[in-house]
Every structure is written in C-alpha cells, then in structure tokens.
Amino acid sequence: MAHTDHQTMRRVLRREIAGTIGLLTDEHDFRAMRRYRSFPFDDHATYLQQVEDLLKTRALQGIHTTVALFDPQEYAEFCTAQGLDPDVPAHRTRFTAQLATTGPTLPYEGQPLADLVPALVDEAVRQATWEYAATLLARLGACASCGEDLGRAAFAQASDLLVRILDTAPPGNRHLVCSVTGTPEALVAVLHADQTPNGTTPLDEAEALEFTTVLALGLATQSPGGLVMRTSAPGAPDRIYGWRLRGDGLEPLTAGEVFDAYCTDVESGDLISPESNVDYCVPPDLGQDGREGPMPGHHH
C-alpha cells in the first residue's frame, strides 16, 4: 500500500514539473548536431516525429512543455565558455534549461509541429530584431549639445507616435508593419493591435516593444523606412494607409503612393491587380504637423 502511495505521489509530482525541449528546426542545424556521438538521431524527419510524439504524450499526462529553438553554434559557444564537453547529453540539457529563460520559446498547446516550428522561428527572428535594434539605439549615446540620451528620447517619441496611430485608427483589427532600411541590417517589425468588442486594444508586450524599438531606431538615425497600417472590420472594406520616415518624424503617404506600393511587383516593377474590397487611402492626421500637444523626442 505504501509503495502504491509513493508511485501515485511521484506521478502527481511529475505533472507539477514543467519541462523545456530544445528543438532543431531545420536540416542544417540537425546535421551540425550529428557530429556528436551521443546525439542519437540520424534522420531529421524521424527526429521531428519523435519530438511531436513526446510532446503529445506529455500533454496527455498533464505536463506543460515549453519548446525552445536549439542553435548548435550557440550551444558550442556555451560549452566553450563553461568548460563543458559538448558531447555529453547532460550538457545539452543544461543549455536547454538556460534557453528556457533567455532564448526564443513557445508553449506546446497541442498544435501540430508543422505549425509550431514556423511560429518558433518567427519568435526567434523577432527577438533577434529587438536585440539588434536595442543595441544600436544604446550605442547612439548622449547628445553632444544637451547631454540627453538619444536612444531614450527616440523611444519616447516612437511610443507617443504609436499611441497616436492607434488612437486615430478606425475600429477593428489592425496590422502594422514598420521597416527601416538605412541601418547596417534592414529591420522589419510587425504589430497586431486588434480591437475588442468593448473598444480596448490589448497589445502583445513583446511585439509592441520590438515595434517601438525599430521605429525609434529609424527616427533616431533618420534612416529611410516606412510604417503601414491595415485595418479590417466586418461589413466594411479593409483600409490601408501609411507614412514614410522623414527626418525625425513621419510623413503621410498619399493614396496613390500606397496603391503603388501594394500593386507593383518589387522585383519586376510590373503592376499587380489590386485586392478586392480594399481602400488605399491617406492616413488620419496624427496632430504632429501642428505640434498639437507635447511631442516627446530630442529637439533643439
């Protein structure tokens, strides 16, 4: 009886332990791990199937699992820094545990691995974009004239602009894309800002932080770039409008410029048929031309 009770308690405790699986999402990374003798797989498709089966089993047992993006190069660097042998399974587990707190991760919620893998890669790209943009902002330092932190001032301005853009947007679901091309690496950030039935607009904090950071970098460095908004609401055409980054602010695009951007093939320059039930239009007034209200940012 006591033995049975101990087994039952262990099963209960097992459900209380959250786990993290480091996933090799592509064939290139998988081949890199095969150089370790202790890595037991030799076929990527089989490996992915085994991972999915394990995730399903743990979910059926009521165990929560987080899936992390496993990068073999980062793992090798981790082992070198820690003085560890990378060909030891326990050291892979140690690295994966660190990924749970520092790397791109997603919770497994029963979705097919075919859906989870691209979402995990997108999360990794988003995190890398934010880290890169934040690093460049921090390197701007202080203004030589007044000593103000340029990155912090640009972030405050970008935050204010985002609030204005959302406040002036039509009701419905909003999809924003910000692109900055003048930095060493072209950066793109996406923000989903869907409006709830009660009129609120909850934002994903990570998405909002990345979007604001990329916009701030474009403003602070006065780089070429743009910001486009698409709004969707039941019973009405989708509306698409946007701005170009100009100096340390935003300049509205004309309806014709928005139409040209969406209806021209980027590579060939040929015209593309416009989408049906879509209006290409000018953006609402953000109030910045007349400097209505305080405009955060660095100005002399």
Coordinates of C-alpha atoms in Angstrom, one line a residue:
M1 CA 0.0 0.0 0.0
A2 CA 2.8 2.4 0.9
H3 CA 4.6 1.5 -2.3
T4 CA 1.5 2.4 -4.3
D5 CA 1.1 5.7 -2.5
H6 CA 4.7 6.6 -3.3
Q7 CA 4.1 5.8 -7.0
T8 CA 0.9 7.9 -7.0
M9 CA 2.7 10.8 -5.4
R10 CA 5.6 10.6 -8.0
R11 CA 3.0 10.7 -10.8
V12 CA 1.4 13.8 -9.3
L13 CA 4.7 15.5 -8.8
R14 CA 5.7 14.7 -12.4
R15 CA 2.7 16.7 -13.6
E16 CA 3.9 19.6 -11.4
I17 CA 7.3 19.8 -13.2
A18 CA 7.4 22.0 -16.3
G19 CA 9.9 21.0 -19.0
T20 CA 11.7 22.5 -21.9
I21 CA 12.7 20.8 -25.2
G22 CA 15.4 22.3 -27.4
L23 CA 14.2 21.8 -31.0
L24 CA 16.4 21.6 -34.0
T25 CA 14.0 23.1 -36.5
D26 CA 16.0 22.8 -39.8
E27 CA 18.1 20.2 -41.6
H28 CA 21.3 22.3 -41.3
D29 CA 21.2 22.6 -37.5
F30 CA 20.3 18.9 -37.3
R31 CA 23.4 17.9 -39.3
A32 CA 25.6 20.1 -37.1
M33 CA 24.4 18.1 -34.0
R34 CA 25.1 14.7 -35.7
R35 CA 28.9 15.3 -35.2
Y36 CA 28.4 14.4 -31.5
R37 CA 28.4 10.7 -30.9
S38 CA 26.0 11.0 -28.1
F39 CA 23.3 12.5 -30.4
P40 CA 21.1 9.5 -31.2
F41 CA 19.3 10.6 -34.3
D42 CA 20.3 10.2 -37.9
D43 CA 17.2 11.4 -39.8
H44 CA 15.6 14.9 -39.3
A45 CA 12.1 13.8 -40.3
T46 CA 12.2 10.9 -37.8
Y47 CA 13.6 13.2 -35.1
L48 CA 10.7 15.7 -35.6
Q49 CA 8.2 12.9 -35.5
Q50 CA 9.7 11.6 -32.2
V51 CA 9.6 15.1 -30.7
E52 CA 6.0 15.5 -31.7
D53 CA 5.0 12.2 -30.2
L54 CA 6.8 13.1 -27.0
L55 CA 5.1 16.5 -26.8
K56 CA 1.7 14.8 -27.3
T57 CA 2.4 12.2 -24.6
R58 CA 3.5 14.8 -22.1
A59 CA 0.4 16.9 -22.8
L60 CA -1.9 13.8 -22.3
Q61 CA -0.1 13.3 -18.9
G62 CA -1.0 16.9 -18.0
I63 CA 2.7 18.1 -18.2
H64 CA 3.4 21.5 -19.5
T65 CA 6.2 21.7 -22.0
T66 CA 8.0 24.7 -23.5
V67 CA 9.7 24.4 -26.9
A68 CA 12.9 26.4 -27.4
L69 CA 14.9 27.0 -30.5
F70 CA 18.2 25.0 -30.2
D71 CA 21.1 26.6 -32.0
P72 CA 24.1 24.3 -32.4
Q73 CA 26.6 27.2 -32.7
E74 CA 25.3 28.9 -29.6
Y75 CA 25.5 25.5 -27.8
A76 CA 29.1 25.1 -28.8
E77 CA 29.9 28.6 -27.6
F78 CA 28.1 27.9 -24.3
C79 CA 30.2 24.7 -23.8
T80 CA 33.4 26.5 -24.6
A81 CA 32.6 29.4 -22.2
Q82 CA 31.6 26.9 -19.4
G83 CA 34.4 24.5 -20.0
L84 CA 32.0 21.7 -20.8
D85 CA 32.2 18.7 -23.2
P86 CA 29.5 19.3 -25.8
D87 CA 29.3 15.6 -26.5
V88 CA 27.6 14.9 -23.1
P89 CA 23.7 14.8 -23.1
A90 CA 23.5 16.3 -19.7
H91 CA 25.3 19.4 -21.0
R92 CA 22.7 19.7 -23.8
T93 CA 20.1 19.6 -21.1
R94 CA 21.9 22.3 -19.1
F95 CA 22.0 24.5 -22.2
T96 CA 18.3 23.9 -22.9
A97 CA 17.4 24.9 -19.4
Q98 CA 19.2 28.2 -20.0
L99 CA 17.2 28.7 -23.2
A100 CA 14.0 28.5 -21.2
T101 CA 14.9 31.8 -19.6
T102 CA 16.9 33.6 -22.3
G103 CA 16.0 32.2 -25.7
P104 CA 13.0 32.2 -28.0
T105 CA 10.4 29.8 -26.7
L106 CA 6.8 28.9 -27.2
P107 CA 4.4 26.8 -25.1
Y108 CA 3.2 23.5 -26.6
E109 CA -0.6 23.6 -26.6
G110 CA -1.4 20.6 -28.8
Q111 CA -0.7 22.4 -32.1
P112 CA 0.9 20.3 -34.9
L113 CA 4.7 20.6 -35.1
A114 CA 4.3 21.9 -38.7
D115 CA 2.5 25.0 -37.2
L116 CA 4.8 25.3 -34.1
V117 CA 8.1 25.3 -36.0
P118 CA 7.5 28.4 -38.2
A119 CA 6.0 30.2 -35.2
L120 CA 9.1 29.4 -33.2
V121 CA 11.3 30.6 -36.0
D122 CA 9.3 33.8 -36.2
E123 CA 9.7 34.3 -32.4
A124 CA 13.5 33.9 -32.8
V125 CA 13.6 36.5 -35.6
R126 CA 11.5 38.9 -33.6
Q127 CA 13.8 38.5 -30.5
A128 CA 16.9 38.9 -32.6
T129 CA 15.4 42.0 -34.3
W130 CA 14.6 43.6 -31.0
E131 CA 18.1 42.9 -29.5
Y132 CA 19.8 44.3 -32.6
A133 CA 17.7 47.4 -32.7
A134 CA 18.1 48.0 -29.0
T135 CA 21.9 47.6 -29.2
L136 CA 22.1 50.2 -32.0
L137 CA 19.9 52.6 -30.0
A138 CA 22.1 52.2 -26.9
R139 CA 25.2 52.9 -29.0
L140 CA 23.9 56.4 -30.0
G141 CA 24.9 57.7 -26.6
A142 CA 24.1 61.2 -25.4
C143 CA 23.6 64.4 -27.4
A144 CA 26.8 66.4 -27.7
S145 CA 24.8 69.6 -27.2
C146 CA 22.5 68.9 -24.3
G147 CA 23.6 65.5 -22.9
E148 CA 20.2 63.9 -23.4
D149 CA 20.2 60.1 -24.1
L150 CA 19.3 60.0 -27.8
G151 CA 18.1 56.4 -27.8
R152 CA 15.8 57.0 -24.8
A153 CA 14.4 60.2 -26.4
A154 CA 13.7 58.4 -29.7
F155 CA 12.0 55.6 -27.9
A156 CA 9.7 58.1 -26.1
Q157 CA 8.9 59.7 -29.4
A158 CA 8.2 56.3 -31.1
S159 CA 5.9 55.3 -28.2
D160 CA 4.0 58.6 -28.5
L161 CA 3.6 58.1 -32.3
L162 CA 2.3 54.5 -31.8
V163 CA -0.3 55.7 -29.3
R164 CA -1.4 58.4 -31.8
I165 CA -1.6 55.9 -34.7
L166 CA -3.7 53.5 -32.7
D167 CA -5.9 56.2 -31.2
T168 CA -6.7 57.6 -34.7
A169 CA -7.2 54.2 -36.4
P170 CA -10.7 53.0 -37.4
P171 CA -12.2 50.4 -35.2
G172 CA -11.5 46.7 -35.9
N173 CA -8.4 44.6 -36.3
R174 CA -5.2 46.5 -37.0
H175 CA -2.0 45.1 -38.6
L176 CA 1.1 47.4 -38.6
V177 CA 4.4 46.9 -40.3
C178 CA 7.4 49.1 -39.7
S179 CA 10.5 48.8 -41.9
V180 CA 13.9 50.6 -41.5
T181 CA 16.4 50.2 -44.3
G182 CA 19.2 52.7 -43.5
T183 CA 20.8 50.7 -40.7
P184 CA 23.5 48.1 -41.4
E185 CA 20.8 45.5 -41.4
A186 CA 17.3 46.1 -42.8
L187 CA 14.8 45.7 -40.0
V188 CA 11.1 44.8 -40.1
A189 CA 8.7 44.7 -37.1
V190 CA 5.1 43.7 -37.1
L191 CA 2.4 44.6 -34.5
H192 CA -1.1 43.2 -34.2
A193 CA -3.5 45.6 -32.5
D194 CA -6.9 44.0 -32.7
Q195 CA -9.7 45.9 -31.0
T196 CA -12.0 44.0 -28.6
P197 CA -15.8 44.4 -28.6
N198 CA -15.6 46.8 -25.6
G199 CA -13.2 49.1 -27.5
T200 CA -9.9 48.3 -25.9
T201 CA -6.8 47.4 -27.8
P202 CA -4.7 44.8 -25.9
L203 CA -1.1 44.5 -27.2
D204 CA 1.4 41.7 -27.0
E205 CA 4.1 43.3 -24.9
A206 CA 7.0 41.7 -26.8
E207 CA 5.6 42.7 -30.2
A208 CA 4.9 46.3 -29.0
L209 CA 8.4 46.6 -27.5
E210 CA 10.1 45.3 -30.7
F211 CA 7.9 47.5 -32.9
T212 CA 8.6 50.7 -30.9
T213 CA 12.3 49.9 -30.7
V214 CA 12.6 49.5 -34.5
L215 CA 10.6 52.7 -35.1
A216 CA 12.7 54.6 -32.6
L217 CA 15.9 53.5 -34.3
G218 CA 14.6 54.8 -37.6
L219 CA 13.7 58.1 -36.1
A220 CA 16.9 58.5 -34.1
T221 CA 19.1 57.7 -37.1
Q222 CA 16.9 59.4 -39.7
S223 CA 17.0 56.3 -41.8
P224 CA 14.8 55.5 -44.8
G225 CA 11.8 53.5 -43.9
G226 CA 8.1 53.4 -43.6
L227 CA 5.1 52.4 -41.5
V228 CA 2.0 50.8 -43.0
M229 CA -1.3 50.1 -41.3
R230 CA -4.1 47.8 -42.4
T231 CA -7.4 47.8 -40.7
S232 CA -10.2 45.3 -41.0
A233 CA -13.8 45.4 -39.7
P234 CA -16.9 43.4 -40.5
G235 CA -19.1 44.8 -43.3
A236 CA -16.5 47.4 -44.4
P237 CA -13.6 47.4 -46.9
D238 CA -10.1 46.9 -45.5
R239 CA -8.3 50.2 -45.3
I240 CA -4.5 50.5 -46.0
Y241 CA -2.5 53.7 -45.3
G242 CA 0.9 54.7 -44.1
W243 CA 3.8 57.0 -43.6
R244 CA 7.4 57.3 -44.6
L245 CA 10.1 58.1 -42.1
R246 CA 11.2 61.6 -42.9
G247 CA 13.8 63.2 -40.7
D248 CA 12.9 62.6 -37.1
G249 CA 9.2 62.2 -37.8
L250 CA 6.5 60.6 -40.0
E251 CA 5.3 62.0 -43.3
P252 CA 1.9 60.8 -44.6
L253 CA 1.8 58.8 -47.8
T254 CA -0.7 59.7 -50.5
A255 CA -3.4 57.2 -51.5
G256 CA -1.6 56.9 -54.9
E257 CA 1.7 56.1 -53.1
V258 CA 0.1 53.4 -51.0
F259 CA -1.6 51.9 -54.1
D260 CA 1.7 51.9 -56.0
A261 CA 3.5 50.2 -53.1
Y262 CA 0.9 47.4 -52.9
C263 CA 0.2 47.0 -56.6
T264 CA 3.7 46.9 -58.0
D265 CA 5.9 43.8 -58.2
V266 CA 9.0 44.7 -56.2
E267 CA 11.4 42.7 -58.5
S268 CA 9.9 43.2 -62.0
G269 CA 8.2 46.6 -61.5
D270 CA 5.1 45.2 -63.2
L271 CA 1.6 46.2 -62.0
I272 CA -0.3 43.8 -59.8
S273 CA -4.0 43.7 -59.7
P274 CA -5.3 45.5 -56.6
E275 CA -7.1 43.4 -53.9
S276 CA -10.9 43.5 -54.0
N277 CA -12.7 45.2 -51.2
V278 CA -9.7 47.2 -50.2
D279 CA -9.4 51.0 -49.9
Y280 CA -5.9 52.5 -50.4
C281 CA -6.2 55.9 -48.6
V282 CA -4.4 58.7 -46.8
P283 CA -3.8 58.2 -43.0
P284 CA -5.6 60.1 -40.3
D285 CA -4.0 63.3 -39.0
L286 CA -1.7 62.4 -36.1
G287 CA -1.6 66.1 -34.9
Q288 CA 2.1 66.3 -35.3
D289 CA 2.2 68.7 -38.2
G290 CA 0.9 71.5 -36.0
R291 CA 2.7 70.0 -32.9
E292 CA -0.6 69.6 -31.1
G293 CA 0.3 68.6 -27.6
P294 CA 3.7 67.6 -26.4
M295 CA 5.8 65.6 -28.8
P296 CA 8.4 63.6 -26.9
G297 CA 11.8 63.2 -28.6
H298 CA 15.0 65.0 -29.0
H299 CA 14.6 68.5 -30.4
H300 CA 16.8 71.6 -30.5

